[in-house]
Short mmCIF file of C-alpha atoms in Angstrom, two decimals:
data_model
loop_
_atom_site.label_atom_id
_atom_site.label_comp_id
_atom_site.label_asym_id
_atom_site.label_seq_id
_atom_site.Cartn_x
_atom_site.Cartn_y
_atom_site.Cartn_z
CA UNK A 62 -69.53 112.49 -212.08
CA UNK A 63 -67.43 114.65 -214.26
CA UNK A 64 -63.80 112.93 -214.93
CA UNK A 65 -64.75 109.92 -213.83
CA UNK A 66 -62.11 107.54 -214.40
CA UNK A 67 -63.96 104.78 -216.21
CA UNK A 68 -61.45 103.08 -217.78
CA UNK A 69 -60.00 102.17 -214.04
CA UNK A 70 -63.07 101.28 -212.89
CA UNK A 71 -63.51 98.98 -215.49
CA UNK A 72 -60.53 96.72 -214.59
CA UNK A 73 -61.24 93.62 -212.87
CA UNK A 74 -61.36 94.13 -209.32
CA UNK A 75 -60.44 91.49 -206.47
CA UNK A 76 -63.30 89.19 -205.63
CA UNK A 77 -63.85 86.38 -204.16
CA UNK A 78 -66.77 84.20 -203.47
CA UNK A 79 -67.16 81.95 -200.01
CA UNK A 80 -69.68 79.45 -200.36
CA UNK A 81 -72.08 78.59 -196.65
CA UNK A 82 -74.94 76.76 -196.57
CA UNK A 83 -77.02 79.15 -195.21
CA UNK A 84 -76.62 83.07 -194.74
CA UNK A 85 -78.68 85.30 -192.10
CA UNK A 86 -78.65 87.85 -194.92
CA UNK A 87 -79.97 90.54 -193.14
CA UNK A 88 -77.04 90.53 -190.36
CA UNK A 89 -74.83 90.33 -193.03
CA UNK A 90 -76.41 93.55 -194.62
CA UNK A 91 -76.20 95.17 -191.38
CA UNK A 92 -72.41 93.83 -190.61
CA UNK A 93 -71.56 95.78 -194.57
CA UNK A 94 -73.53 98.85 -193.19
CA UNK A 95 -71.27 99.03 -189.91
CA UNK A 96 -68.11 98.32 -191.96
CA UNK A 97 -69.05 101.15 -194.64
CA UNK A 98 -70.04 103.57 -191.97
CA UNK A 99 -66.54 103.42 -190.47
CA UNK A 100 -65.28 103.56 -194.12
CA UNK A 101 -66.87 106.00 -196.46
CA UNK A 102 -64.42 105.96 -198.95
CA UNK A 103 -66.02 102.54 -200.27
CA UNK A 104 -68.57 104.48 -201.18
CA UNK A 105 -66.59 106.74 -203.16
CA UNK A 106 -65.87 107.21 -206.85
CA UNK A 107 -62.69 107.75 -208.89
CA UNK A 108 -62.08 110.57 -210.79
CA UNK A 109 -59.19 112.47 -212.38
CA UNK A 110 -58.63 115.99 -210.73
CA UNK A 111 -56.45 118.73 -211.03
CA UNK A 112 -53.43 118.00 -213.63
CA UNK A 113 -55.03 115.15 -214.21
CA UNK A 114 -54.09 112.89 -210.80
CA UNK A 115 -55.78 110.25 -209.82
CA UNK A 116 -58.63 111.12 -206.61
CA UNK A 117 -61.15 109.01 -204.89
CA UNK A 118 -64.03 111.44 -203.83
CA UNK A 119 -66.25 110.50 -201.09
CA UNK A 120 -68.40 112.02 -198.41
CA UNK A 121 -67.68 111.37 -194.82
CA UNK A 122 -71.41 110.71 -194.71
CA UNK A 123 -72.66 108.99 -197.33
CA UNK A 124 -76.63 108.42 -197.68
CA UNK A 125 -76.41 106.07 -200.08
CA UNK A 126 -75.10 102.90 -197.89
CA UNK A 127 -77.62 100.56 -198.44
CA UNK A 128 -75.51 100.40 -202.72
CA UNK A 129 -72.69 98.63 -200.76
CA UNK A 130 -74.75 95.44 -200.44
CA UNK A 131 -77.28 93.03 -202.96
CA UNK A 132 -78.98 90.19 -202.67
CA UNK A 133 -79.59 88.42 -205.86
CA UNK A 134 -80.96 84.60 -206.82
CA UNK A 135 -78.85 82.76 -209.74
CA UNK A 136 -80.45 81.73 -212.28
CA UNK A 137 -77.82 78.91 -213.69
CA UNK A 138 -78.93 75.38 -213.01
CA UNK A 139 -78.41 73.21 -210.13
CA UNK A 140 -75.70 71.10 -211.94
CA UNK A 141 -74.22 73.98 -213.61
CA UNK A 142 -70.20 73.59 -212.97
CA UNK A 143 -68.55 75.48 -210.54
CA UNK A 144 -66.05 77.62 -213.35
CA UNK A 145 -69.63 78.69 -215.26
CA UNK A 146 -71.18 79.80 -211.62
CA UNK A 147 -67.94 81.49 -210.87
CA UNK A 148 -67.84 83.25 -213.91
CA UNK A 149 -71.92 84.42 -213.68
CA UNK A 150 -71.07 85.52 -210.15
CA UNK A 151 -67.95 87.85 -211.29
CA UNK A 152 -69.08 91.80 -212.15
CA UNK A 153 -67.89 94.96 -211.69
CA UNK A 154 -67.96 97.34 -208.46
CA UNK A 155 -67.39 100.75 -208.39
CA UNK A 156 -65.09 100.81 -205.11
CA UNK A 157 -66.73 97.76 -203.03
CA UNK A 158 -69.39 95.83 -203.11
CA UNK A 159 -71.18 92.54 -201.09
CA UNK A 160 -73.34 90.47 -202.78
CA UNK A 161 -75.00 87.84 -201.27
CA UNK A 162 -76.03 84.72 -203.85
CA UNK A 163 -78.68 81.97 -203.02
CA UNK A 164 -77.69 79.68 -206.10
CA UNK A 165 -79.93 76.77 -207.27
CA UNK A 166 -78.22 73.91 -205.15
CA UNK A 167 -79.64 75.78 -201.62
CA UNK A 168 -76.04 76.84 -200.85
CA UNK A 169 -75.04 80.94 -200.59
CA UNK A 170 -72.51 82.45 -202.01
CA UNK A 171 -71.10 86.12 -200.61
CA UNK A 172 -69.43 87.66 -203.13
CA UNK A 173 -66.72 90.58 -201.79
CA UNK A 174 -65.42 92.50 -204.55
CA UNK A 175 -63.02 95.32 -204.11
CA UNK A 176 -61.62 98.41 -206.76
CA UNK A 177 -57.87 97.15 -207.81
CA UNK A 178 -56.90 100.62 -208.01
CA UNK A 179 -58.08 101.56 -204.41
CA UNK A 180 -56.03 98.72 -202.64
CA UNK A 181 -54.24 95.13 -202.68
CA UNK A 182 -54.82 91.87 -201.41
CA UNK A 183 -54.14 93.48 -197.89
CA UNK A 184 -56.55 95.63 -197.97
CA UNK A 185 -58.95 93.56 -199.58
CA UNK A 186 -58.69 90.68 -196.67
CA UNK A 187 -58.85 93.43 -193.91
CA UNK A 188 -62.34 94.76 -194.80
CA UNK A 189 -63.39 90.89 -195.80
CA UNK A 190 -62.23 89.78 -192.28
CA UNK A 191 -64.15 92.76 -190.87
CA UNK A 192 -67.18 90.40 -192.05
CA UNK A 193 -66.74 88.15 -189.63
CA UNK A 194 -69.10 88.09 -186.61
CA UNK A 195 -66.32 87.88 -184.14
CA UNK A 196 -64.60 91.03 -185.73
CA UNK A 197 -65.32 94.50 -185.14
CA UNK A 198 -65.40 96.86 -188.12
CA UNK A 199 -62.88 99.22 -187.81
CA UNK A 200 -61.59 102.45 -189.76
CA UNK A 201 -59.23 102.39 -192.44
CA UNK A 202 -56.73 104.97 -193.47
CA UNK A 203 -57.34 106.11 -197.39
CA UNK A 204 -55.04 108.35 -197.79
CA UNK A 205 -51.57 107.48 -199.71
CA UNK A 206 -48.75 107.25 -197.62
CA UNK A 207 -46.78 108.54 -200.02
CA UNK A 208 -47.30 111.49 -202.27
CA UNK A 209 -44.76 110.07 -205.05
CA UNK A 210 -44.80 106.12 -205.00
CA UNK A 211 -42.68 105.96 -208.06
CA UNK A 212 -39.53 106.30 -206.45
CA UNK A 213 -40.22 104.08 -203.38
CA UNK A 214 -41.29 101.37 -205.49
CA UNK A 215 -38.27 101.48 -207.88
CA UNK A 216 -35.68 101.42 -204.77
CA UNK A 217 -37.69 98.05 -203.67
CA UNK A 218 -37.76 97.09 -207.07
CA UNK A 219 -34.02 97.85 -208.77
CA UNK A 220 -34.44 95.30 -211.88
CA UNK A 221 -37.93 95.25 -212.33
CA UNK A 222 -38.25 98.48 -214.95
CA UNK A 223 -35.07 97.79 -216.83
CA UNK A 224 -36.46 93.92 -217.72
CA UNK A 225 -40.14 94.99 -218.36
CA UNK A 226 -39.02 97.95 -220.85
CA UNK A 227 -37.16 95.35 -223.38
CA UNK A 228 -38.23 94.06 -227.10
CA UNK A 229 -38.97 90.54 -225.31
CA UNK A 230 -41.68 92.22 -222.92
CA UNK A 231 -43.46 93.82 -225.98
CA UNK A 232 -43.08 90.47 -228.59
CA UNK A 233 -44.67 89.13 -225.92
CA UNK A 234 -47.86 91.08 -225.09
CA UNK A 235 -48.25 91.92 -228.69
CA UNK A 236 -48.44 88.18 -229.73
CA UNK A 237 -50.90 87.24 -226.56
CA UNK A 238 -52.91 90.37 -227.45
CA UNK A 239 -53.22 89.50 -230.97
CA UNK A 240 -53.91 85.43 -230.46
CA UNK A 241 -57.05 86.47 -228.23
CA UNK A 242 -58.60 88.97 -230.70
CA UNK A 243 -58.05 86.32 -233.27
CA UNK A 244 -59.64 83.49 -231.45
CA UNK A 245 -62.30 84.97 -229.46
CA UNK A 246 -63.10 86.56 -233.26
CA UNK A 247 -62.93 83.03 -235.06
CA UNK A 248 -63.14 80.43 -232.98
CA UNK A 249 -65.07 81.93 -229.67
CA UNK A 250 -61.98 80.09 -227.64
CA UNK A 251 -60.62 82.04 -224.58
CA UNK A 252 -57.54 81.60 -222.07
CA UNK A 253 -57.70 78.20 -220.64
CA UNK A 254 -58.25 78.28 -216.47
CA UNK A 255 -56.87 75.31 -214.91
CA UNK A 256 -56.81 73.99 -211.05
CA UNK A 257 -55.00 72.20 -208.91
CA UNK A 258 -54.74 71.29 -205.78
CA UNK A 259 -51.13 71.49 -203.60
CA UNK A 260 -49.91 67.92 -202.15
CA UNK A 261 -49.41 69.14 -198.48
CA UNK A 262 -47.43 65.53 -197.83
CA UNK A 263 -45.60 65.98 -200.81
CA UNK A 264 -44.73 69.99 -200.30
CA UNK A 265 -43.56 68.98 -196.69
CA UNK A 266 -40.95 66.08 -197.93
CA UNK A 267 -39.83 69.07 -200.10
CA UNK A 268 -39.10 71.54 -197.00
CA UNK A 269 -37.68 68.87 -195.10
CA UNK A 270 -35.40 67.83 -197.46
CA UNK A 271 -34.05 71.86 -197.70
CA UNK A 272 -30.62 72.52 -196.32
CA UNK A 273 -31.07 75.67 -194.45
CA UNK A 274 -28.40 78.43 -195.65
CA UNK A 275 -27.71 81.92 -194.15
CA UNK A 276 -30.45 83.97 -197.51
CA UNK A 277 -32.84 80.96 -197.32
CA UNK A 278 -33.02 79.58 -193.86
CA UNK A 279 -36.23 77.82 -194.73
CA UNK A 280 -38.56 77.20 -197.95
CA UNK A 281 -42.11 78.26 -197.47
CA UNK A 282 -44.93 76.83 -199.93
CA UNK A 283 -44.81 80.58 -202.03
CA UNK A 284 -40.83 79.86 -202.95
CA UNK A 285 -41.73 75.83 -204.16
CA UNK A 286 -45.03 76.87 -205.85
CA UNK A 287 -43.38 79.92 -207.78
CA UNK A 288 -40.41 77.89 -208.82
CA UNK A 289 -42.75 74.95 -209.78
CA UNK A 290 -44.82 77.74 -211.79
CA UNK A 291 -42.28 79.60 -214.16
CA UNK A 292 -40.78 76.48 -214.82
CA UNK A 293 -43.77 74.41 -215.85
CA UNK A 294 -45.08 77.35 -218.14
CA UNK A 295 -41.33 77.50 -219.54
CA UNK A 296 -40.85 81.13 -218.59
CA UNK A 297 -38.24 82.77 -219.55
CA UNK A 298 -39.23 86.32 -217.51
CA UNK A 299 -40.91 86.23 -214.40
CA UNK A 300 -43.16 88.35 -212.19
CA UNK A 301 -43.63 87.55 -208.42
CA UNK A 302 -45.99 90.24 -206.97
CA UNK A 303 -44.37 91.06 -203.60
CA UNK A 304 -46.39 92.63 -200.57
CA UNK A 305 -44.16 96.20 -199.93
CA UNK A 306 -45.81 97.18 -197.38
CA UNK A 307 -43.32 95.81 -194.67
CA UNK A 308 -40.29 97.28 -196.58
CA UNK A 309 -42.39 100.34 -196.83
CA UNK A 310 -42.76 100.32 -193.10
CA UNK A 311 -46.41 101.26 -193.31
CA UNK A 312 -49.41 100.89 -190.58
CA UNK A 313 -51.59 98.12 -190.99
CA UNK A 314 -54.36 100.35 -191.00
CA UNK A 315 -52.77 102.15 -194.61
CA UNK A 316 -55.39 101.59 -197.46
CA UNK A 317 -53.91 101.42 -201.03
CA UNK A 318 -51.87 99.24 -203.53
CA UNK A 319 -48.79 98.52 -201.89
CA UNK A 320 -47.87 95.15 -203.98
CA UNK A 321 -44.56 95.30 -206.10
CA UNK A 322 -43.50 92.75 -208.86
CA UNK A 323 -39.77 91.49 -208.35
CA UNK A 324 -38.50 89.74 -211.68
CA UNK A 325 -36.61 86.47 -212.41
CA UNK A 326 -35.18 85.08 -215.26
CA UNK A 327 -34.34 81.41 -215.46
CA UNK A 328 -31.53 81.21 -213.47
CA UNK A 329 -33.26 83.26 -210.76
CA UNK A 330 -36.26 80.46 -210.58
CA UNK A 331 -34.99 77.26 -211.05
CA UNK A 332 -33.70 76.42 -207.49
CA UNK A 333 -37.24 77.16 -204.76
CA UNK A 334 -34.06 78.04 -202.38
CA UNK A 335 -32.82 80.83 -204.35
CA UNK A 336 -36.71 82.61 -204.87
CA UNK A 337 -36.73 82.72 -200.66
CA UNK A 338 -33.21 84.34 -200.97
CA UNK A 339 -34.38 86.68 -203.22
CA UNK A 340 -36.76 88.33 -200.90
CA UNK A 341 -36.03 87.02 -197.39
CA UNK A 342 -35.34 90.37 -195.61
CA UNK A 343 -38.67 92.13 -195.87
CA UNK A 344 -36.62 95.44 -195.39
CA UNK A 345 -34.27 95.13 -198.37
CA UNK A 346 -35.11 95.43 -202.65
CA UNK A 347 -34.69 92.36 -204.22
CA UNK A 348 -31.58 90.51 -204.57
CA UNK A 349 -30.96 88.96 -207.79
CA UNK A 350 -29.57 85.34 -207.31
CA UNK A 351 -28.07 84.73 -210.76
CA UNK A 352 -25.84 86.18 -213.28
CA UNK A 353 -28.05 85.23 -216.35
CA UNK A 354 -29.45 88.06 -217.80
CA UNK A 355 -32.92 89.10 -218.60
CA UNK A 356 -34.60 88.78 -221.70
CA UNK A 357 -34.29 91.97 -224.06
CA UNK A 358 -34.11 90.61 -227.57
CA UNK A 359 -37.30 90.64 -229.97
CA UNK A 360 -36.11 86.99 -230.14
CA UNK A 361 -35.73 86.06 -226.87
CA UNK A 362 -37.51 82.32 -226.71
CA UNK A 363 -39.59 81.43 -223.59
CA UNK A 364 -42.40 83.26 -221.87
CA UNK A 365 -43.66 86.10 -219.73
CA UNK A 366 -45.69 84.96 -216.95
CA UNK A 367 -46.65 86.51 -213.61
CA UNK A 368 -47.43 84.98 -209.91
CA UNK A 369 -49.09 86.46 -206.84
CA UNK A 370 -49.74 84.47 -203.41
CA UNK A 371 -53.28 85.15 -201.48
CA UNK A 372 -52.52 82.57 -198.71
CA UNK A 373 -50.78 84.65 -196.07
CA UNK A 374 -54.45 86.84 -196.19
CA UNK A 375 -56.80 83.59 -196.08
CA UNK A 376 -59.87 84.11 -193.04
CA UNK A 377 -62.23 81.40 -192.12
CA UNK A 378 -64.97 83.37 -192.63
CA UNK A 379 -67.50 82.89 -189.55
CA UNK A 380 -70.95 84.66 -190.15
CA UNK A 381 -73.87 85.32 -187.84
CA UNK A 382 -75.36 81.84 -185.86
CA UNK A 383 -71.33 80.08 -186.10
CA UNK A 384 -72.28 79.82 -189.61
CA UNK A 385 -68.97 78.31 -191.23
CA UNK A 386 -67.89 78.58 -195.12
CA UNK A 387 -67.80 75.76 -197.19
CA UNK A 388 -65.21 77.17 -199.90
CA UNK A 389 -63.49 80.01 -200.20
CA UNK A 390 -62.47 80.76 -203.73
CA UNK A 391 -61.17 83.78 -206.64
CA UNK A 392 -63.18 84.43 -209.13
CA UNK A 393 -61.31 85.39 -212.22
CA UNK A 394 -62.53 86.16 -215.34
CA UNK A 395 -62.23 85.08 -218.77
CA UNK A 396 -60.48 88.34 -220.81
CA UNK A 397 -57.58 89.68 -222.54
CA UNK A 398 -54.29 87.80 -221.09
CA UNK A 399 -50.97 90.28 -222.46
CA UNK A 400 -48.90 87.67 -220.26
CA UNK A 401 -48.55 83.43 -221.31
CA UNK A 402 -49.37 82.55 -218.11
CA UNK A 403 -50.44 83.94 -214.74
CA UNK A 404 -50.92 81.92 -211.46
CA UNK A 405 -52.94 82.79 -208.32
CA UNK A 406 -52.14 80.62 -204.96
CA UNK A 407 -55.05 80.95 -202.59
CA UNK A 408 -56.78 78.62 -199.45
CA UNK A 409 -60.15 77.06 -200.43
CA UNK A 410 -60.23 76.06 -196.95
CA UNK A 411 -57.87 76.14 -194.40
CA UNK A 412 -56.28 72.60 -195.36
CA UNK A 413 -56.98 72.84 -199.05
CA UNK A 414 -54.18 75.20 -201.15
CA UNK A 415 -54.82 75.42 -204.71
CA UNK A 416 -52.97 77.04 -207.31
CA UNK A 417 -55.16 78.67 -210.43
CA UNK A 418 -53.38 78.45 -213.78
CA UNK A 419 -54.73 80.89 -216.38
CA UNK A 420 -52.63 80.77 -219.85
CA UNK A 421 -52.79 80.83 -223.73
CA UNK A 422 -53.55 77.72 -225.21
CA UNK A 423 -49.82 77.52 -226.51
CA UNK A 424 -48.40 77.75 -223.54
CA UNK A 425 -47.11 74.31 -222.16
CA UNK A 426 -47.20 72.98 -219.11
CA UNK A 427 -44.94 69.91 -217.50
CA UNK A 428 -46.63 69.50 -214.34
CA UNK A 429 -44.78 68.42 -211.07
CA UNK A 430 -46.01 65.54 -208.85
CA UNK A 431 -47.17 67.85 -206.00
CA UNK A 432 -49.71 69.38 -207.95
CA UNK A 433 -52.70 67.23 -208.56
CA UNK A 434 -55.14 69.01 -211.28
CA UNK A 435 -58.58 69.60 -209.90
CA UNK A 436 -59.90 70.92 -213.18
CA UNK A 437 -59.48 72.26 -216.46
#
């Protein structure tokens, strides 16, 4: 396709793989048929059109359904650790994609990967849910809700632009984008990806112990985690990525990237109490809950590190025959990291939070007790 836009398509997409013991593969192939048919614009492609915006181009009946699912064998051995499967079972999709994986062990994994551009975590779990065999596929919406985004997003998010376009910001991605070239060059090292699982015991001594107050009535897991987060990766500027789609007032049905970042410096962080002020009315911007200012100076110590929370979206995935997952897990790659840190909070399983820490080697980490590291 003329003016494709490659260079979109080429950025990681969201994907996850949930792990069963056995798959009916072809009801699964016919369950991504149904979902596709009802969707078309999965099948679509992006492209740059007229003054150079931004389109996804699709037919309302595609012939070419069968692309949106594979069935492929691993070859990695049976012992082969989970990170190196993960990483063999990561790969790009055009707009969406199921892949079904019989891996060496007898287990299956189905692999869901969705275009970042096209939509958000939302989106993402509403056509994975649509999986499930007691969910109906249903039709999506595709078409922006808004034909300038710019300007919602910046009343949502009032301090956001002014931190990120600062000296500190660009130290920062310059240094991390420099330190990969060089090792990946010289020493074949790459980001470090470490896991650990979330103390539930120890998380609910922490909410109990809350006094409620009139911004922060009550601390959910997101506002410990995140605290926990920027200050064990000594941030100095954080991201949170925020759903919008509730300040946005949008239908449920509404396809797209709806996911803001509100920003905290240290002051804004430290107390869990004080990140649940910050965004407790899902119809208001942010509200910043210090008076420390952020991070401009070229000199600026302390990091840049960014958050985002899958667990509000997490589906027990139930496939044809009761068939009941295993694991449920991201699959993030290994690649160029312009931020010190980034964490991802997701459900392996419906009792089992985890928190994925993927940072620079010289980024330090002073671990609290609720966090118990899975691996590294």
């Amino acid at each position: 396709m003329s003016n494709e836009a490659t260079q979109l398509l080429s950025v990681p997409p969201i994907q996850t793989a949930t792990l069963y013991e056995r798959v009916d593969v072809p009801a699964l192939k016919a369950r991504t048929a149904a979902i596709v048919a009802q969707n078309p614009w999965l099948l679509g492609r992006l492209a740059y059109g007229p003054a150079n915006t931004l389109e996804l181009q699709y037919e309302t009946s595609p012939s070419n359904i069968s692309e949106a699912f594979v069935e492929v064998h691993c070859p990695l051995p049976a012992n082969a650790p989970e990170e190196q499967v993960a990483a063999w079972l990561a790969h790009a999709a055009s707009v969406f994609q199921v892949v079904t994986a019989h891996l060496v062990n007898g287990s299956v994994a189905v692999v869901v990967a969705l275009c970042h551009a096209v939509g958000d975590g939302s989106t993402y779990y509403r056509l994975y849910k649509m999986l499930d065999v007691h969910e109906a596929p249903v039709a999506l919406t595709p078409v922006r809700a808004f034909e300038d985004t710019a300007a919602f997003f910046g009343a949502l998010t009032p301090h956001t632009a002014p931190a990120m376009r600062t000296l500190f910001v660009l130290r920062r991605a310059l240094v991390n984008v420099v330190r990969y070239g060089y090792r990946k060059l010289l020493f074949r090292s790459l980001p470090q990806i470490v896991e650990y699982r979330v103390d539930a015991t120890a998380l609910a001594a922490i909410k109990a112990a809350h006094a409620p107050r009139k911004d922060a009535p009550y601390l959910s897991t997101n506002d410990i985690v995140a605290s926990a987060f920027f200050k064990m990766t000594s941030t100095a500027l954080g991201l949170l990525a925020i759903n919008l789609r509730d300040r946005l007032r949008l239908s449920p049905s509404a396809v797209g990237n709806y996911v803001g970042c509100f920003v905290y410096a240290r002051g804004d962080y430290l107390d869990p109490a004080d990140v649940r002020a910050s965004y407790h009315d899902k119809t208001a911007p942010q509200v910043k809950m210090s008076s420390e200012p952020f991070p401009t100076s070229l000199f600026s110590p302390g990091h840049f590190s960014v958050m985002t929370n899958w667990c509000s979206f997490y589906h027990h995935l139930v496939l044809d025959g009761n068939v009941t997952p295993t694991a449920h897990l991201p699959l993030t790659r290994h690649g160029l990291l312009p931020f010190d840190a980034t964490g991802l909070l997701y459900h392996r399983s419906p009792s089992d939070v985890r928190l994925v820490v993927t940072r620079n080697a010289s980024t330090p980490l002073s671990v609290p007790s609720f966090l118990q590291l899975v691996s590294s």
